[in-house]
Amino acid sequence: MPTNPGNSERTVVCSVRQSQTENGKDELQSFQAYHRAYTPLAYPILFPKGTDGWSMSTKNIDDKPVTLTAYVRFHLMERLGSENYLHRAGKLYQQWITDEWARAEKQRLDFIRRNQLKLRANLYKCVRESTEDRNVESSGRMVVLPASYCGSDRWYHRGYKNAMALVQKYGKPTFFLTQTFDVNCPEVKAELKPGQSPYDRPDLLCRIFNLKRKALLDDITKRGIFGECIAYVSVVEFQKRGAPHSHNLIWIKDFEMTSQNIDNVISAEIPPPGDEGSDDRVFHDLVVKQMIHGPCGRHGNMRLGCVQEDGTCKRKYPWEFTPNTVIGEDNFPHYRRRSPEEGGNVAKKYVRGKGLIEIDNRLVVPYSPYLLKKYGCHINMEYCHTVVSVKYLFLYHFKGEVMVTVVEDRHKDGEIETYITRRYMCACQAYWRTAEFVTIEIKPSVLQLPLHLPEEQTVTYEATQSGARDALARNAKTMMSEYFEANKCPERGAAARLLKYEDFTDSFVWNAKDKRWNERQRGTQIGRMVSIHPGNGDIFYLRLLLKNKVGATSFQDLQTVDGEELPTFKAACVALELCEDDKQWYETMEEAVQISVPSVIRDLFCSILLNCQPTDPPGLLKEFSAAMSEDYARKRSEILNLTTEEIQSIVYNDLLIALNKLFEPHGNSNASFDIEMPDKDMAVNAIVDDTEYDPSAQDFFVENIELQIGNKEQSKIFNRVKRSVDSEVGDLI
Ligand SMILES: [Zn+2]
């Protein structure tokens, strides 16, 4: 069973008895991952009789084909009266289940790979042109790992954008809630066989966690324990060791942010111990067991992940004592944490190497007493105070844009390979995916509304003449063209003409089969117009018109102002005064600030300056400099021991460096747009204190050092090191 590092393919190879090849060697037969003999050959201990495993021709009792995941699920169920020996195989079971999922995934990816060679996406216009000139086979861009593939970069990215659409619609969420899973909880213990550890049963862990997760969401969304829940996002993740946990964002209707209301739902205190055996004692023990941070740092465990170099805690534990919940600057809540003198409770907790340590309210992770009592596992619940914090939470949990930009640099064809080499799969995750439990849940659902210029909608087609023709017929109708139709329609028009394209889902439902907007009978859905980069020209202005106009009946209608049809969408925007005083650029930036990370906002700012000639670049910079340098401000505030003003000026300088760097490849600099040039001295000083910094600033540092080195010897050494680094050849100096 050769496992070739660097190549994710794993095959089973057998030597065929008494059979030799022409040059006298034993004949080898390899078994592909889909072969029915693969599983028994790879896991002889689990299948000692050589029982066939799953293959493409496996059928169920109704003679219907069975998928590999369904087959695995079937074999993992417990049945009355017979013991499932797979559950008894310990680590081998974990490996087997992960391997089976890898096979299932391989099958799906192979399908995508095979079909992407034939299925190509292209712009509608190009397809039409290629049927005319009979060149279909060579036209078309390759689509590789689509957004529908769970776990792909596009899938994460879409999840992030959809979740941010909820923020745009409802504002910031009310609560952020993390539900973890205690693998030693009574429900798991009751089901374990003698001698089993919880990690021997990933199937059990996943099923119990999924039930708890659903029950908790039902409490919040259906039973409304915190008030009427209007929207939520729930994301399931897996730690490297395997146990699942979920992050949830909850929007509560009209939640009033007062100390009283917060105290009603969130506590950050140790409850009174009560009498031995009482409910109070159980609750007290639960908080001490599940909801105490650390203790970390010098007074506790130095090896915890939250301990920084200087011994302090990244999460700011221990917090200060606070006699009452106060709402601080920026709506930040300081939960009530009473000191022992003020009547706060204390408890003892065991720390390895230090023995029993006394702990007080400063170390309590905020929790919901109701949920903690009911579910008995670590459930951290906090009030969300700003939209900015949500953006980072989403970004972190969707692993969104940061990863996507990495992929963007690579060759498009390599997306499947990139996915395979980067994925990390543990047994729990393998079972979770095999069982098809949800990984991201967003309610209300979000519908992406595509945009396209006349006859330029995206079309997926099979690369043959008839394939292209069918696709043309199928895609002539789009959400946009049907939006125009609905506005024209005598029955639906009255309601439709009140709505912008973006808000169309408020009263209409898209029927994908009939390609038609029908009037909504029940439920809610949020529409999200795809974002368009200003560098894309006219389609950017088309979006701007749709954002501002209701009841458009055609592309021509959108382009018509005061009875006159203008030549472009841009001209129509100008005539409607949508572009006055850089208004559209402020709006574009504003939208980006809501949903994107600083590096993306900086990129956008530079493209606006480079491509769109705004009248007042310094004004635009002034308005958005804080949003564009949030990441620098975070890093700087952690590292330097300076006053707020000093930090601000360093951060601003960091931003100027980054912008200048972005303009350079286009032959421009900050000065080309009346923006000040960065202060080189400050950059050099600041970066010396900083080890893990933005590479663009490092480059700036290196370039400047190069100029400043006066001493001949120094510059000789410097140049030699630099040459060796630049040429990527090792060197002994
Ligand atoms: Zn800590």
PDB file of C-alpha atoms and ligand atoms in Angstrom, residues 293 296 306-307 313-315 317, ligand 1:
ATOM      1  CA  HIS A 293     -10.649  30.863  31.645  1.00  0.00           C
ATOM      2  CA  CYS A 296      -3.270  31.264  32.299  1.00  0.00           C
ATOM      3  CA  CYS A 306      -3.699  32.567  24.883  1.00  0.00           C
ATOM      4  CA  VAL A 307      -0.446  33.454  26.702  1.00  0.00           C
ATOM      5  CA  CYS A 313      -3.337  36.893  28.167  1.00  0.00           C
ATOM      6  CA  LYS A 314      -4.426  37.589  24.596  1.00  0.00           C
ATOM      7  CA  ARG A 315      -8.046  37.482  25.722  1.00  0.00           C
ATOM      8  CA  TYR A 317      -7.946  37.665  31.421  1.00  0.00           C
TER       9      TYR A 317
HETATM   10 ZN    ZN B   1      -5.620  33.489  28.903  1.00  0.00          ZN
END
